[in-house]
């Protein structure tokens, strides 16, 4: 059986990590077994670390705040990911800007809570909610040197309902994220092309 390995990087709650562990980890799709071989978090105490434990996975904590600069932090990430043998790296709520040290060496995908190229950056949920747009949504894209700028893999939108609150808007986004990210991983790793 062909096994494909993924590394998952996160910074906080880890609900998307949990969606991956529930829907993808150690499961077979089209004759391909997908396994989460490495979890990395840059914030000690992040709730995602507990979520990973429930699935029997230890998280490697690499504290970004302790590094002199982004490049040095990225070099350690790269080293660990290459060592793990991951075929694909998944940024699931990993709140770091990555440098070419990372982007040139690691094939990675990122989840972003808006319909890109609209609302790039760390405040996409609030900014899209406060805009005049009648739809919100989620994007999954390849990671490139440009923040939230690599080639799109999948997007899914929803319609704004009358009187929708920010909490409802955010809940809609998270529900879509928990579907679209696992689906994208499966799509990429079961395709007859090299990732
Ligand atoms: C998600 O909304 C993701 O799009 C954004 O950060 C959030 C992470 O949520 N980049 P979680 O940690 O997976 O619960």
mmCIF file of C-alpha atoms and ligand atoms in Angstrom:
data_model
loop_
_atom_site.group_PDB
_atom_site.id
_atom_site.type_symbol
_atom_site.label_atom_id
_atom_site.label_comp_id
_atom_site.label_asym_id
_atom_site.label_seq_id
_atom_site.Cartn_x
_atom_site.Cartn_y
_atom_site.Cartn_z
ATOM 1 C CA UNK A 1 0.000 0.000 0.000
ATOM 2 C CA UNK A 2 1.251 3.446 -0.913
ATOM 3 C CA UNK A 3 1.537 5.704 2.141
ATOM 4 C CA UNK A 4 1.769 9.491 1.870
ATOM 5 C CA UNK A 5 2.869 11.488 4.853
ATOM 6 C CA UNK A 6 1.865 14.957 5.909
ATOM 7 C CA UNK A 7 3.321 17.424 8.397
ATOM 8 C CA UNK A 8 0.774 19.758 10.013
ATOM 9 C CA UNK A 9 1.821 23.144 11.413
ATOM 10 C CA UNK A 10 -0.473 25.161 13.692
ATOM 11 C CA UNK A 11 -0.354 28.004 16.222
ATOM 12 C CA UNK A 12 -3.541 27.972 18.262
ATOM 13 C CA UNK A 13 -6.806 26.163 18.815
ATOM 14 C CA UNK A 14 -6.060 23.472 16.256
ATOM 15 C CA UNK A 15 -9.633 22.803 15.155
ATOM 16 C CA UNK A 16 -8.352 22.329 11.609
ATOM 17 C CA UNK A 17 -5.660 19.965 12.824
ATOM 18 C CA UNK A 18 -8.426 17.977 14.518
ATOM 19 C CA UNK A 19 -10.473 17.918 11.304
ATOM 20 C CA UNK A 20 -7.435 16.468 9.506
ATOM 21 C CA UNK A 21 -6.870 13.884 12.233
ATOM 22 C CA UNK A 22 -10.543 12.831 12.134
ATOM 23 C CA UNK A 23 -11.077 12.824 8.399
ATOM 24 C CA UNK A 24 -7.703 11.953 6.881
ATOM 25 C CA UNK A 25 -5.149 10.529 9.332
ATOM 26 C CA UNK A 26 -4.472 6.803 8.895
ATOM 27 C CA UNK A 27 -7.274 6.472 6.341
ATOM 28 C CA UNK A 28 -7.133 5.116 2.813
ATOM 29 C CA UNK A 29 -8.291 7.084 -0.222
ATOM 30 C CA UNK A 30 -8.056 5.633 -3.697
ATOM 31 C CA UNK A 31 -5.490 3.079 -2.516
ATOM 32 C CA UNK A 32 -3.352 5.727 -0.803
ATOM 33 C CA UNK A 33 -2.954 5.735 2.967
ATOM 34 C CA UNK A 34 -2.457 9.218 4.376
ATOM 35 C CA UNK A 35 -0.612 9.564 7.653
ATOM 36 C CA UNK A 36 0.133 12.617 9.788
ATOM 37 C CA UNK A 37 3.819 12.038 10.529
ATOM 38 C CA UNK A 38 4.618 15.314 12.274
ATOM 39 C CA UNK A 39 2.762 18.058 14.179
ATOM 40 C CA UNK A 40 4.607 21.310 14.812
ATOM 41 C CA UNK A 41 3.377 24.251 16.875
ATOM 42 C CA UNK A 42 5.189 27.554 17.401
ATOM 43 C CA UNK A 43 3.287 28.487 20.590
ATOM 44 C CA UNK A 44 3.716 26.532 23.814
ATOM 45 C CA UNK A 45 0.348 26.022 25.499
ATOM 46 C CA UNK A 46 -1.672 26.077 22.264
ATOM 47 C CA UNK A 47 -4.857 24.014 22.588
ATOM 48 C CA UNK A 48 -4.064 22.133 19.402
ATOM 49 C CA UNK A 49 -1.319 20.294 21.307
ATOM 50 C CA UNK A 50 -4.033 18.691 23.496
ATOM 51 C CA UNK A 51 -6.138 17.845 20.455
ATOM 52 C CA UNK A 52 -3.185 16.018 18.871
ATOM 53 C CA UNK A 53 -2.652 14.034 22.096
ATOM 54 C CA UNK A 54 -6.217 12.700 21.902
ATOM 55 C CA UNK A 55 -5.127 11.020 18.662
ATOM 56 C CA UNK A 56 -1.927 9.710 20.217
ATOM 57 C CA UNK A 57 0.311 12.292 18.549
ATOM 58 C CA UNK A 58 2.975 14.348 20.283
ATOM 59 C CA UNK A 59 3.535 17.864 18.962
ATOM 60 C CA UNK A 60 6.976 19.265 18.397
ATOM 61 C CA UNK A 61 6.968 22.774 19.883
ATOM 62 C CA UNK A 62 9.383 25.141 18.188
ATOM 63 C CA UNK A 63 8.882 28.484 19.863
ATOM 64 C CA UNK A 64 9.163 31.181 17.211
ATOM 65 C CA UNK A 65 9.515 33.955 19.809
ATOM 66 C CA UNK A 66 12.867 32.505 20.895
ATOM 67 C CA UNK A 67 14.549 32.971 17.507
ATOM 68 C CA UNK A 68 16.619 35.985 16.472
ATOM 69 C CA UNK A 69 14.994 36.239 13.071
ATOM 70 C CA UNK A 70 12.484 34.548 10.754
ATOM 71 C CA UNK A 71 15.156 32.805 8.688
ATOM 72 C CA UNK A 72 16.632 30.969 11.664
ATOM 73 C CA UNK A 73 13.206 29.783 12.772
ATOM 74 C CA UNK A 74 12.331 28.683 9.234
ATOM 75 C CA UNK A 75 15.611 26.740 8.954
ATOM 76 C CA UNK A 76 14.659 24.646 12.004
ATOM 77 C CA UNK A 77 11.173 24.037 10.586
ATOM 78 C CA UNK A 78 12.689 22.908 7.291
ATOM 79 C CA UNK A 79 15.137 20.581 9.007
ATOM 80 C CA UNK A 80 12.384 18.870 11.018
ATOM 81 C CA UNK A 81 9.994 18.585 8.082
ATOM 82 C CA UNK A 82 12.660 17.103 5.793
ATOM 83 C CA UNK A 83 13.690 14.667 8.540
ATOM 84 C CA UNK A 84 10.069 13.510 8.950
ATOM 85 C CA UNK A 85 9.846 12.461 5.305
ATOM 86 C CA UNK A 86 6.583 14.374 4.793
ATOM 87 C CA UNK A 87 5.324 14.428 1.202
ATOM 88 C CA UNK A 88 3.242 17.526 1.891
ATOM 89 C CA UNK A 89 3.201 20.174 4.621
ATOM 90 C CA UNK A 90 -0.121 21.662 5.712
ATOM 91 C CA UNK A 91 -0.359 25.067 7.372
ATOM 92 C CA UNK A 92 -3.521 24.766 9.458
ATOM 93 C CA UNK A 93 -3.797 28.057 11.309
ATOM 94 C CA UNK A 94 -0.033 28.566 11.384
ATOM 95 C CA UNK A 95 0.236 32.290 12.058
ATOM 96 C CA UNK A 96 3.706 32.974 10.745
ATOM 97 C CA UNK A 97 5.037 34.787 7.713
ATOM 98 C CA UNK A 98 7.435 32.356 6.039
ATOM 99 C CA UNK A 99 10.669 33.334 4.334
ATOM 100 C CA UNK A 100 12.246 31.867 1.171
ATOM 101 C CA UNK A 101 14.289 29.594 3.481
ATOM 102 C CA UNK A 102 11.002 27.722 3.950
ATOM 103 C CA UNK A 103 9.125 28.387 0.714
ATOM 104 C CA UNK A 104 12.016 27.356 -1.551
ATOM 105 C CA UNK A 105 12.456 23.975 0.129
ATOM 106 C CA UNK A 106 9.059 22.819 1.367
ATOM 107 C CA UNK A 107 5.984 21.944 -0.675
ATOM 108 C CA UNK A 108 3.201 23.346 1.468
ATOM 109 C CA UNK A 109 -0.445 24.362 1.368
ATOM 110 C CA UNK A 110 -2.181 27.018 3.453
ATOM 111 C CA UNK A 111 -5.720 27.597 4.628
ATOM 112 C CA UNK A 112 -7.044 31.157 4.493
ATOM 113 C CA UNK A 113 -10.421 32.360 5.788
ATOM 114 C CA UNK A 114 -11.471 34.465 2.789
ATOM 115 C CA UNK A 115 -12.002 34.246 -0.934
ATOM 116 C CA UNK A 116 -8.495 35.161 -2.061
ATOM 117 C CA UNK A 117 -7.095 37.409 -3.399
ATOM 118 C CA UNK A 118 -9.485 39.442 -1.231
ATOM 119 C CA UNK A 119 -8.635 40.024 2.431
ATOM 120 C CA UNK A 120 -5.095 38.729 2.646
ATOM 121 C CA UNK A 121 -3.384 38.836 6.040
ATOM 122 C CA UNK A 122 -4.212 38.020 9.633
ATOM 123 C CA UNK A 123 -7.597 39.784 9.922
ATOM 124 C CA UNK A 124 -9.468 38.236 7.016
ATOM 125 C CA UNK A 125 -12.507 37.112 8.997
ATOM 126 C CA UNK A 126 -13.238 40.510 10.555
ATOM 127 C CA UNK A 127 -12.367 42.470 7.400
ATOM 128 C CA UNK A 128 -14.536 40.314 5.154
ATOM 129 C CA UNK A 129 -17.408 40.502 7.676
ATOM 130 C CA UNK A 130 -17.154 44.302 7.825
ATOM 131 C CA UNK A 131 -17.020 44.657 4.050
ATOM 132 C CA UNK A 132 -20.026 45.127 1.775
ATOM 133 C CA UNK A 133 -19.555 41.680 0.279
ATOM 134 C CA UNK A 134 -22.631 39.453 0.192
ATOM 135 C CA UNK A 135 -20.499 36.338 0.279
ATOM 136 C CA UNK A 136 -17.697 35.127 2.503
ATOM 137 C CA UNK A 137 -15.565 32.055 2.102
ATOM 138 C CA UNK A 138 -12.419 30.039 2.456
ATOM 139 C CA UNK A 139 -9.410 29.352 0.219
ATOM 140 C CA UNK A 140 -6.734 26.677 0.159
ATOM 141 C CA UNK A 141 -3.598 27.534 -1.811
ATOM 142 C CA UNK A 142 -0.004 26.496 -2.322
ATOM 143 C CA UNK A 143 2.467 28.424 -0.212
ATOM 144 C CA UNK A 144 4.718 30.815 -2.102
ATOM 145 C CA UNK A 145 7.009 33.652 -1.130
ATOM 146 C CA UNK A 146 4.064 36.030 -1.332
ATOM 147 C CA UNK A 147 1.869 36.072 1.784
ATOM 148 C CA UNK A 148 -1.470 34.344 1.012
ATOM 149 C CA UNK A 149 -0.492 34.524 -2.632
ATOM 150 C CA UNK A 150 0.319 31.059 -4.068
ATOM 151 C CA UNK A 151 -1.672 29.101 -6.648
ATOM 152 C CA UNK A 152 -5.232 28.298 -5.549
ATOM 153 C CA UNK A 153 -6.256 24.699 -4.916
ATOM 154 C CA UNK A 154 -9.852 25.109 -3.689
ATOM 155 C CA UNK A 155 -12.309 27.809 -2.683
ATOM 156 C CA UNK A 156 -15.786 27.646 -1.176
ATOM 157 C CA UNK A 157 -18.184 30.520 -0.555
ATOM 158 C CA UNK A 158 -21.322 31.069 1.498
ATOM 159 C CA UNK A 159 -23.987 33.742 1.357
ATOM 160 C CA UNK A 160 -24.385 36.454 3.946
ATOM 161 C CA UNK A 161 -27.699 36.051 5.741
ATOM 162 C CA UNK A 162 -29.757 39.028 6.946
ATOM 163 C CA UNK A 163 -28.515 40.309 10.293
ATOM 164 C CA UNK A 164 -25.649 37.831 10.470
ATOM 165 C CA UNK A 165 -23.350 38.484 13.451
ATOM 166 C CA UNK A 166 -19.555 38.283 13.371
ATOM 167 C CA UNK A 167 -19.754 35.076 15.448
ATOM 168 C CA UNK A 168 -22.127 33.489 12.935
ATOM 169 C CA UNK A 169 -19.906 34.615 10.048
ATOM 170 C CA UNK A 170 -16.869 33.098 11.742
ATOM 171 C CA UNK A 171 -18.694 29.847 12.559
ATOM 172 C CA UNK A 172 -19.660 29.482 8.884
ATOM 173 C CA UNK A 173 -16.014 29.993 7.867
ATOM 174 C CA UNK A 174 -14.712 27.410 10.331
ATOM 175 C CA UNK A 175 -17.311 24.835 9.276
ATOM 176 C CA UNK A 176 -16.198 25.242 5.640
ATOM 177 C CA UNK A 177 -12.516 25.121 6.627
ATOM 178 C CA UNK A 178 -13.026 21.769 8.346
ATOM 179 C CA UNK A 179 -14.326 20.343 5.046
ATOM 180 C CA UNK A 180 -12.198 22.051 2.429
ATOM 181 C CA UNK A 181 -8.771 21.478 4.003
ATOM 182 C CA UNK A 182 -9.106 17.672 4.434
ATOM 183 C CA UNK A 183 -10.626 17.471 0.929
ATOM 184 C CA UNK A 184 -7.704 19.404 -0.557
ATOM 185 C CA UNK A 185 -5.144 17.159 1.139
ATOM 186 C CA UNK A 186 -6.866 14.053 -0.207
ATOM 187 C CA UNK A 187 -7.140 15.575 -3.689
ATOM 188 C CA UNK A 188 -3.443 16.456 -3.835
ATOM 189 C CA UNK A 189 -2.099 13.222 -2.399
ATOM 190 C CA UNK A 190 -4.253 10.882 -4.452
ATOM 191 C CA UNK A 191 -3.603 12.604 -7.777
ATOM 192 C CA UNK A 192 -1.356 10.846 -10.250
ATOM 193 C CA UNK A 193 1.109 13.725 -10.131
ATOM 194 C CA UNK A 194 4.023 14.447 -7.877
ATOM 195 C CA UNK A 195 3.277 16.963 -5.164
HETATM 196 C C1 LIG B 1 -8.425 29.484 10.775
HETATM 197 O O1 LIG B 1 -9.518 30.350 10.644
HETATM 198 C C2 LIG B 1 -7.452 29.683 9.650
HETATM 199 O O2 LIG B 1 -8.047 29.979 8.436
HETATM 200 C C3 LIG B 1 -6.675 30.872 10.166
HETATM 201 O O3 LIG B 1 -6.496 30.584 11.527
HETATM 202 C C4 LIG B 1 -7.595 29.828 12.011
HETATM 203 C C5 LIG B 1 -7.064 28.618 12.720
HETATM 204 O O4 LIG B 1 -8.042 27.929 13.447
HETATM 205 N N1 LIG B 1 -5.485 31.078 9.396
HETATM 206 P P1 LIG B 1 -7.688 26.567 14.194
HETATM 207 O O5 LIG B 1 -6.457 26.796 15.057
HETATM 208 O O6 LIG B 1 -7.463 25.493 13.169
HETATM 209 O O7 LIG B 1 -8.894 26.264 15.057
#
